[in-house]
PDB file of C-alpha atoms and ligand atoms in Angstrom:
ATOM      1  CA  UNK A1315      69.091  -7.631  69.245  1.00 74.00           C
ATOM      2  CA  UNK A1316      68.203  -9.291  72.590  1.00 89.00           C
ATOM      3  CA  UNK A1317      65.875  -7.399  74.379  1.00 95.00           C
ATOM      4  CA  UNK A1318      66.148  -6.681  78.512  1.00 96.00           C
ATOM      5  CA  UNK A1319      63.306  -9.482  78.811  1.00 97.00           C
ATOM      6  CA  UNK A1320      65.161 -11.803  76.740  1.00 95.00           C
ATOM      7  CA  UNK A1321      68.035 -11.426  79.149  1.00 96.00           C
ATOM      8  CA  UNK A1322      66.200 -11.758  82.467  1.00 97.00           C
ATOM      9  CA  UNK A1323      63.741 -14.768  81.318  1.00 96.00           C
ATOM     10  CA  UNK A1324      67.280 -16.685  79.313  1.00 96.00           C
ATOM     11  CA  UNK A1325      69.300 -16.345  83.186  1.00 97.00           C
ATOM     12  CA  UNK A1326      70.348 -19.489  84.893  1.00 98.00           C
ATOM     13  CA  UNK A1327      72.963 -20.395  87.393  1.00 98.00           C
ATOM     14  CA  UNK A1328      75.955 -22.306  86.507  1.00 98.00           C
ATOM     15  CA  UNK A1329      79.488 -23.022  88.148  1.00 97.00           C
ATOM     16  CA  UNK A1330      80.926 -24.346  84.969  1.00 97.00           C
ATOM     17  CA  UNK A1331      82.844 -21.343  84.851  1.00 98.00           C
ATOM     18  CA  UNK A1332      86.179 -20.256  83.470  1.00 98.00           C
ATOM     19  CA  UNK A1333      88.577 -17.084  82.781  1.00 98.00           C
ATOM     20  CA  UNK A1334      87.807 -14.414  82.203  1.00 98.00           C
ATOM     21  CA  UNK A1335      85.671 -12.754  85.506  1.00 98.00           C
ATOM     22  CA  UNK A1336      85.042  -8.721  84.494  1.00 98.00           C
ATOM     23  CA  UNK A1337      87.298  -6.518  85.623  1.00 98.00           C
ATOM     24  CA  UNK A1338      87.600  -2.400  85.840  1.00 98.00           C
ATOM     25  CA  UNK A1339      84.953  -0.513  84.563  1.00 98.00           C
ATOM     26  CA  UNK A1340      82.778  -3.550  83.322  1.00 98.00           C
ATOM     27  CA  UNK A1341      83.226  -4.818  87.016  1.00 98.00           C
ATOM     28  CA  UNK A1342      81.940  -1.802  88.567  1.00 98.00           C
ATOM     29  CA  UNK A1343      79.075  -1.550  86.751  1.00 98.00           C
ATOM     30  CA  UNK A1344      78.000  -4.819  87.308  1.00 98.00           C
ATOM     31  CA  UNK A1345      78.352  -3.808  91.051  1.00 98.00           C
ATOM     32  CA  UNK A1346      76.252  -0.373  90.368  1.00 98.00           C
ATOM     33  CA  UNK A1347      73.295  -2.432  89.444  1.00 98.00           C
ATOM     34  CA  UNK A1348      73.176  -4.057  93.035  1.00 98.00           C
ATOM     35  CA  UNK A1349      73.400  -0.562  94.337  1.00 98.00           C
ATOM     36  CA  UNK A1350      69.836  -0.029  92.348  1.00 98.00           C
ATOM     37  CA  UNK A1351      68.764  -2.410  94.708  1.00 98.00           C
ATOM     38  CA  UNK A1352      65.477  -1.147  96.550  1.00 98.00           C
ATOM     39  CA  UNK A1353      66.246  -0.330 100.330  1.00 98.00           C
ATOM     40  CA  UNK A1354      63.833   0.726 102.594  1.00 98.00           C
ATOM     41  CA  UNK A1355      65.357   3.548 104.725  1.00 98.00           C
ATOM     42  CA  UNK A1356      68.210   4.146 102.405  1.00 98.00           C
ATOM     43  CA  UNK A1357      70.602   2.144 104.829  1.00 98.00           C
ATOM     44  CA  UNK A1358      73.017   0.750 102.069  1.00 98.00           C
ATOM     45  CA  UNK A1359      73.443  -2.223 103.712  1.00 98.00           C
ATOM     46  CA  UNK A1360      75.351  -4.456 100.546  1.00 98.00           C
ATOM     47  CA  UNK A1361      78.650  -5.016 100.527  1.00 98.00           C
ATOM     48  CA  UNK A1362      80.966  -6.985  98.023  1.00 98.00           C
ATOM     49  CA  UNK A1363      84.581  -8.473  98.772  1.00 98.00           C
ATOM     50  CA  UNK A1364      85.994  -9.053  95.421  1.00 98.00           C
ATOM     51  CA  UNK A1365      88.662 -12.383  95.337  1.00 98.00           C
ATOM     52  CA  UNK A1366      90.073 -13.412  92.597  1.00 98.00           C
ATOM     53  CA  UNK A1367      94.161 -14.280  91.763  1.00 97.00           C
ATOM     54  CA  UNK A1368      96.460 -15.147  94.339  1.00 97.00           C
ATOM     55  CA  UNK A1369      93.527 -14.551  97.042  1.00 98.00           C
ATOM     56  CA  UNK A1370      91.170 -17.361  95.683  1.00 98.00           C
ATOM     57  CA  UNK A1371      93.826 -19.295  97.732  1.00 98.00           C
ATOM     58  CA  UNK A1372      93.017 -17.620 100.943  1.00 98.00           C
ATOM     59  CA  UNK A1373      89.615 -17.969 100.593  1.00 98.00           C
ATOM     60  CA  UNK A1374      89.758 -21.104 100.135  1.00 98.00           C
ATOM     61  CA  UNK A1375      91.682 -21.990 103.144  1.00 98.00           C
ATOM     62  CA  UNK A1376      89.278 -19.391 105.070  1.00 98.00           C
ATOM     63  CA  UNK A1377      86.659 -21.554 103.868  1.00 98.00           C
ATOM     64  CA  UNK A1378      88.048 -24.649 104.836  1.00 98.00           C
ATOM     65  CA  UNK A1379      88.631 -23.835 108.499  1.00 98.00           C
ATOM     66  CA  UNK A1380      85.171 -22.791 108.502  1.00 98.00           C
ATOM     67  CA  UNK A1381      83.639 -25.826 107.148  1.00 98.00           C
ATOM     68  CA  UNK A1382      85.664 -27.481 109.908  1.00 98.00           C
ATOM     69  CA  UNK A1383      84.503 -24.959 112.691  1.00 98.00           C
ATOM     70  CA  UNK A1384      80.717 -25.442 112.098  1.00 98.00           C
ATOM     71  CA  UNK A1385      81.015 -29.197 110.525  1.00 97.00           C
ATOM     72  CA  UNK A1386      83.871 -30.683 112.279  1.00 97.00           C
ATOM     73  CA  UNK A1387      83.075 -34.322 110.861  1.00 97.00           C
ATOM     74  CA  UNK A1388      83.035 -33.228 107.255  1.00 97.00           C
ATOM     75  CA  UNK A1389      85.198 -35.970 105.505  1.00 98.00           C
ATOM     76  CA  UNK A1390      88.655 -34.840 104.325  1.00 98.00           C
ATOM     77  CA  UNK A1391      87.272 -35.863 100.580  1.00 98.00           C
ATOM     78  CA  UNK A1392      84.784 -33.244 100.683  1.00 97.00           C
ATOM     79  CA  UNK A1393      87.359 -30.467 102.294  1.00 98.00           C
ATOM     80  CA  UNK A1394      89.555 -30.895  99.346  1.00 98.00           C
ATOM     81  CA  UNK A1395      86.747 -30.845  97.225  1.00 97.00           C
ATOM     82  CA  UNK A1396      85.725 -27.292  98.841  1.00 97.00           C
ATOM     83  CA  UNK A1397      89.233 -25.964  98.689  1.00 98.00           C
ATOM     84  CA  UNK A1398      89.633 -26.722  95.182  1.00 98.00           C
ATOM     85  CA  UNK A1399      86.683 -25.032  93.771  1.00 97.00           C
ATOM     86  CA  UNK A1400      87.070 -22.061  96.006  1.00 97.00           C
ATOM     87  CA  UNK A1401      90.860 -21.838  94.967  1.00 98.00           C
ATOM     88  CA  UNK A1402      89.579 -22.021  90.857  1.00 97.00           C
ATOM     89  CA  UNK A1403      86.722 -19.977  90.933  1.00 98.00           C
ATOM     90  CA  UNK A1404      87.836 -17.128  88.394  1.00 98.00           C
ATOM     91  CA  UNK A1405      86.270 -15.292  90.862  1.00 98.00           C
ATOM     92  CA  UNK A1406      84.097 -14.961  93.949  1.00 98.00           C
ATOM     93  CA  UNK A1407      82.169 -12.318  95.586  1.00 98.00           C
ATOM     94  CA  UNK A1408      81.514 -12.640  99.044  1.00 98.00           C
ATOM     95  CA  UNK A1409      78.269 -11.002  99.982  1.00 98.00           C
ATOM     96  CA  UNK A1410      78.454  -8.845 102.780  1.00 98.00           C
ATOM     97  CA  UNK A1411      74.926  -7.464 105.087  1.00 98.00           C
ATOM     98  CA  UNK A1412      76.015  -4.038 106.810  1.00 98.00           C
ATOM     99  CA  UNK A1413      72.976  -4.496 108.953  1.00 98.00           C
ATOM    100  CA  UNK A1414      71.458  -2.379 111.895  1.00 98.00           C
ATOM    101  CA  UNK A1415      69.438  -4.700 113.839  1.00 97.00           C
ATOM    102  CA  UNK A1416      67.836  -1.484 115.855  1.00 97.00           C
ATOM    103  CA  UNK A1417      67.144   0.551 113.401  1.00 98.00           C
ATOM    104  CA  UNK A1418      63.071   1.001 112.868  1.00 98.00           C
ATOM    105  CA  UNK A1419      63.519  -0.292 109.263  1.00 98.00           C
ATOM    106  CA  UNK A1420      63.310  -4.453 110.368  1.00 98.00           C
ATOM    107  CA  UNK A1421      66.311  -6.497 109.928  1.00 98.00           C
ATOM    108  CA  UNK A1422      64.318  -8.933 107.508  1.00 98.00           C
ATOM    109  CA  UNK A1423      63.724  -5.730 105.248  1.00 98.00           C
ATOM    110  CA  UNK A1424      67.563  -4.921 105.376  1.00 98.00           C
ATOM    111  CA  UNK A1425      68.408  -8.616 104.383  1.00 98.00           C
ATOM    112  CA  UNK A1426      65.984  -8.429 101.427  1.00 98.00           C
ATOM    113  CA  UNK A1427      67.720  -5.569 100.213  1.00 98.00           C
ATOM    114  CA  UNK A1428      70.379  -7.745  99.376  1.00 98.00           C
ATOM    115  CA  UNK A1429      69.359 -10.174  98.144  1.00 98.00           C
ATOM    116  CA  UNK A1430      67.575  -8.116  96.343  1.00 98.00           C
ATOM    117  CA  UNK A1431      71.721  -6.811  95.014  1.00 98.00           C
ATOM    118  CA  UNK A1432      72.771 -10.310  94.468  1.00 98.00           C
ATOM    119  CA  UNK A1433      69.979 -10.868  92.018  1.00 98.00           C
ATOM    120  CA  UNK A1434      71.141  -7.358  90.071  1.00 98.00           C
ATOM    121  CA  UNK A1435      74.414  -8.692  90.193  1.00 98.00           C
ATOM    122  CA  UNK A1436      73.144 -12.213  88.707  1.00 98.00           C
ATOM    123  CA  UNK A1437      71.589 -10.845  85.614  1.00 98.00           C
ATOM    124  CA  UNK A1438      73.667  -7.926  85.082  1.00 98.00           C
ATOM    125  CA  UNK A1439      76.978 -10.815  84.482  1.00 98.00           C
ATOM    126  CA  UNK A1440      74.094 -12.493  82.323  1.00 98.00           C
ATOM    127  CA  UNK A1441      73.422  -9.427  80.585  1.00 98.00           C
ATOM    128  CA  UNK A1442      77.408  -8.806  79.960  1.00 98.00           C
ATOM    129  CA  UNK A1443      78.137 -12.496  78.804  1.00 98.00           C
ATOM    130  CA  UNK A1444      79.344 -13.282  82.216  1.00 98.00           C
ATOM    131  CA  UNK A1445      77.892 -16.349  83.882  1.00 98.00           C
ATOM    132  CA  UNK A1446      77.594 -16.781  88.013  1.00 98.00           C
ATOM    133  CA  UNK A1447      75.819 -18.594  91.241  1.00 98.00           C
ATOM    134  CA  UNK A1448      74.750 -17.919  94.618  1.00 98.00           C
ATOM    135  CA  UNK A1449      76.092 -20.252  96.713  1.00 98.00           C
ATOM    136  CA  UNK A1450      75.867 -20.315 101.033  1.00 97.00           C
ATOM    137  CA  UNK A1451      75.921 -23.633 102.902  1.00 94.00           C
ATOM    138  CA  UNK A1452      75.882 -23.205 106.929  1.00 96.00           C
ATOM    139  CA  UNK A1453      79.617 -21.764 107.120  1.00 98.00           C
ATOM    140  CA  UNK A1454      77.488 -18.171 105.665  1.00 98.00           C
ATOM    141  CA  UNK A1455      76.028 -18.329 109.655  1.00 97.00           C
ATOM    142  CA  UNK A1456      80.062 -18.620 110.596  1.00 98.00           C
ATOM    143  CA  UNK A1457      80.396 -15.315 112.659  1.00 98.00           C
ATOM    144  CA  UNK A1458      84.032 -16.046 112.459  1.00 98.00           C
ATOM    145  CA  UNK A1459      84.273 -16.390 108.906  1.00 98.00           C
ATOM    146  CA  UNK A1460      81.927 -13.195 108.394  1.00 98.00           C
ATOM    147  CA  UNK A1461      84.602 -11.206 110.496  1.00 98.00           C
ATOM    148  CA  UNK A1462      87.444 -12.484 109.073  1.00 98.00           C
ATOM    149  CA  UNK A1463      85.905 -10.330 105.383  1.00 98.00           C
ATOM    150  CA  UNK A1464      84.933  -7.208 107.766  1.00 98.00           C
ATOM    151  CA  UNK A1465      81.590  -8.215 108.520  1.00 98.00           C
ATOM    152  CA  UNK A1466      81.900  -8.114 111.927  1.00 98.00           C
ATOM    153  CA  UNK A1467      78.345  -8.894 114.408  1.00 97.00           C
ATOM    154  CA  UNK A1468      75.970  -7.541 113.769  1.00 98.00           C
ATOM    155  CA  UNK A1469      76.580  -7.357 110.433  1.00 98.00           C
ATOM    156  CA  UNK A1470      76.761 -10.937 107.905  1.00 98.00           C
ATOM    157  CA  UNK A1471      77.311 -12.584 104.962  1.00 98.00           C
ATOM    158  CA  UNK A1472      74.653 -13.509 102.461  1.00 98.00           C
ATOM    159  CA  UNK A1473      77.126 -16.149 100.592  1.00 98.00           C
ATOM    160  CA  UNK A1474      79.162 -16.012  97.797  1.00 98.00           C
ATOM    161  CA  UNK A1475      78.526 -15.642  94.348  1.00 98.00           C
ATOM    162  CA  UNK A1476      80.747 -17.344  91.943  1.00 98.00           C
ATOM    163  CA  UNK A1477      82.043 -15.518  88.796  1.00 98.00           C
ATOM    164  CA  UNK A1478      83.353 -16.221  85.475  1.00 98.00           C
ATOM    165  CA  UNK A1479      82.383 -17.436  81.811  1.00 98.00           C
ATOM    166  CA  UNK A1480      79.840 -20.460  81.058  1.00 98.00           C
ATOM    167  CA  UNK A1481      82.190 -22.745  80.254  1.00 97.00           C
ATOM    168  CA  UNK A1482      79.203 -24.823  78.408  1.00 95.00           C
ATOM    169  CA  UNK A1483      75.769 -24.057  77.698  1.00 94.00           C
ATOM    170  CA  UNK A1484      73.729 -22.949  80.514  1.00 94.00           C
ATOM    171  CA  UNK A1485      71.370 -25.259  82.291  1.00 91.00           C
ATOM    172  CA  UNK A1486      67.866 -25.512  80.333  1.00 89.00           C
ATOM    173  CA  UNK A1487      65.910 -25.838  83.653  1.00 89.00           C
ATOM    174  CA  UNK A1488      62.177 -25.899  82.785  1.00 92.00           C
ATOM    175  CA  UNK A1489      60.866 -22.879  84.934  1.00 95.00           C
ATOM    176  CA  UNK A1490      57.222 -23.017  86.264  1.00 95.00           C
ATOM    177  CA  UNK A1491      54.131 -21.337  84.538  1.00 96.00           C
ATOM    178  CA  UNK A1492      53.658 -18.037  85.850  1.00 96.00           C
ATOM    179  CA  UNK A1493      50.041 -18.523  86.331  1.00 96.00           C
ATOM    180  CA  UNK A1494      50.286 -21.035  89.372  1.00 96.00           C
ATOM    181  CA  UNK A1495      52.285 -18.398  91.181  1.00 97.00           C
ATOM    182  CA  UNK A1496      49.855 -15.233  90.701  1.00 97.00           C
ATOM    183  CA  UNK A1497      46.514 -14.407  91.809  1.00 95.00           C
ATOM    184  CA  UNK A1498      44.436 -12.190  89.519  1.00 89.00           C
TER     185      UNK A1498
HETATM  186  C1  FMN B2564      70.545 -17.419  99.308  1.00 76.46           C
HETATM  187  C2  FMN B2564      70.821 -18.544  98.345  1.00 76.46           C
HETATM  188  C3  FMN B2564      71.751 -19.506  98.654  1.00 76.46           C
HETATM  189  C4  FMN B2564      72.029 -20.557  97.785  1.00 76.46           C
HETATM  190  N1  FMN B2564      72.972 -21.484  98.109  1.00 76.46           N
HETATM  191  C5  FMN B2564      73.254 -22.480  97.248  1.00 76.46           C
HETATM  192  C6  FMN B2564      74.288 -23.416  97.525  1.00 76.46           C
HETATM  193  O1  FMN B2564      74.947 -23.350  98.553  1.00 76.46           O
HETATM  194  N2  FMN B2564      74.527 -24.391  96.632  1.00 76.46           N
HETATM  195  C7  FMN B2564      73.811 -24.480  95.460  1.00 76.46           C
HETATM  196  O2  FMN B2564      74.078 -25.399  94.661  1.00 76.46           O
HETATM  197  N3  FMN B2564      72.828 -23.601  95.168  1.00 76.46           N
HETATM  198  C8  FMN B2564      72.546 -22.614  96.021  1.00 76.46           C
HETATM  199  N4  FMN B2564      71.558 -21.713  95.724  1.00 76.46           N
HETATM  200  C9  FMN B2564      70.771 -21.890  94.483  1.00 76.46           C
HETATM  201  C10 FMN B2564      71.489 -21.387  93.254  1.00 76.46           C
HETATM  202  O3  FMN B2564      72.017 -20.097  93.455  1.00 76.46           O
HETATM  203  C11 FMN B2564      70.540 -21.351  92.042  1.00 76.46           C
HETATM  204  O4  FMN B2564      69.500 -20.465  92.276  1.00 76.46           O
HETATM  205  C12 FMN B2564      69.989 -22.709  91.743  1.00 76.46           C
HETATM  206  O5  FMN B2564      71.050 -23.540  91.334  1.00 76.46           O
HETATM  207  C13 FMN B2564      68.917 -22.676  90.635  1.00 76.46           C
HETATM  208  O6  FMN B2564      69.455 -22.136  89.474  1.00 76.46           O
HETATM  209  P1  FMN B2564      68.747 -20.926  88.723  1.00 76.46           P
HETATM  210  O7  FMN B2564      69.220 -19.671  89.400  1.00 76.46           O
HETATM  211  O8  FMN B2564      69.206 -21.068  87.317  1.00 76.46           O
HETATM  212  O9  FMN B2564      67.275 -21.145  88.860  1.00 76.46           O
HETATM  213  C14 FMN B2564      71.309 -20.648  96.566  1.00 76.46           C
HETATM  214  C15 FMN B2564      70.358 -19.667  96.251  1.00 76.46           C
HETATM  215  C16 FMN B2564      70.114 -18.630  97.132  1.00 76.46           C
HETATM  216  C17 FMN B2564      69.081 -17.595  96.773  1.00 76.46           C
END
């Protein structure tokens, strides 16, 4: 049996990714383990927009008039590179930060919270059989793009996480030792 370490330390990103994405009950408890997210203040500041289906294609288009708004020289090549893998995705959550930039708990805690989800979300589709990335780029500073997905300012997005099966092995990264990252 594999235990819960063997899942987290085994994790690694991948966009090779193909049908099927979770769906009903499986979905939503992938989404539960982001809401185990530590947040200071209890301010519940993740959100998810689920796309998948028919609205990859909007997305991608969304995306694409983005790219153009904050990178109006990007080549048509990579556009249409853009547009296809947001349109094939099996799926993509956009991340969402309900933030309250007066509030006493500081904005950088609220934004750690989550990331702090996004990282639940990461290894609970690794812990399923799922696979996924976090992926940004500068359009996730697009106000326009945030409001288009309800995240009006103040609030943000964090990125987008794509969703699906490997569709190969993952990538064997070598991770660093532990013991040039801790202090004892
Ligand atoms: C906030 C955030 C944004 C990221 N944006 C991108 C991105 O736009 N493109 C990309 O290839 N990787 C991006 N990454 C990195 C990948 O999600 C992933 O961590 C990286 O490929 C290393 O893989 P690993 O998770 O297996 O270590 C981002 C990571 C974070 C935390």
């Amino acid at each position: 049996m594999t235990s819960p370490m063997d899942v987290l330390l085994s994790r690694a990103s991948t966009d090779r990714l193909k049908d099927p994405a979770p769906s009903g009950a499986q979905l939503e408890q992938i989404v539960a383990t982001a809401l185990r997210a530590p947040d200071h203040g209890r301010l519940q500041p993740w959100r998810y927009v689920i796309v998948q289906g028919e609205a990859r294609s909007i997305l991608a288009e969304k995306v694409v008039a983005s790219t153009l708004r904050v990178a109006p020289q990007t080549p048509q090549f990579n556009l249409d590179k853009r547009r296809q893998r947001m349109a094939t995705m099996p799926m993509t959550i956009v991340l969402g930060m309900h933030l309250q930039p007066d509030h006493k708990i500081p904005l950088w805690e609220q934004e750690m919270s989550v990331g702090a989800g996004a990282m639940n979300i990461l290894n609970a589709l690794h812990a399923e059989g799922f696979g996924g990335i976090w992926v940004s780029g500068p359009i996730t500073q697009d106000p326009v793009l945030a409001a288009e997905f309800g995240f009006e300012a103040p609030h943000k997005l964090a990125g987008f996480i794509f969703v699906g099966t490997p569709d190969a092995p993952l990538p064997a990264h070598t991770r660093p030792d532990p013991a040039g990252f801790m202090a004892l």
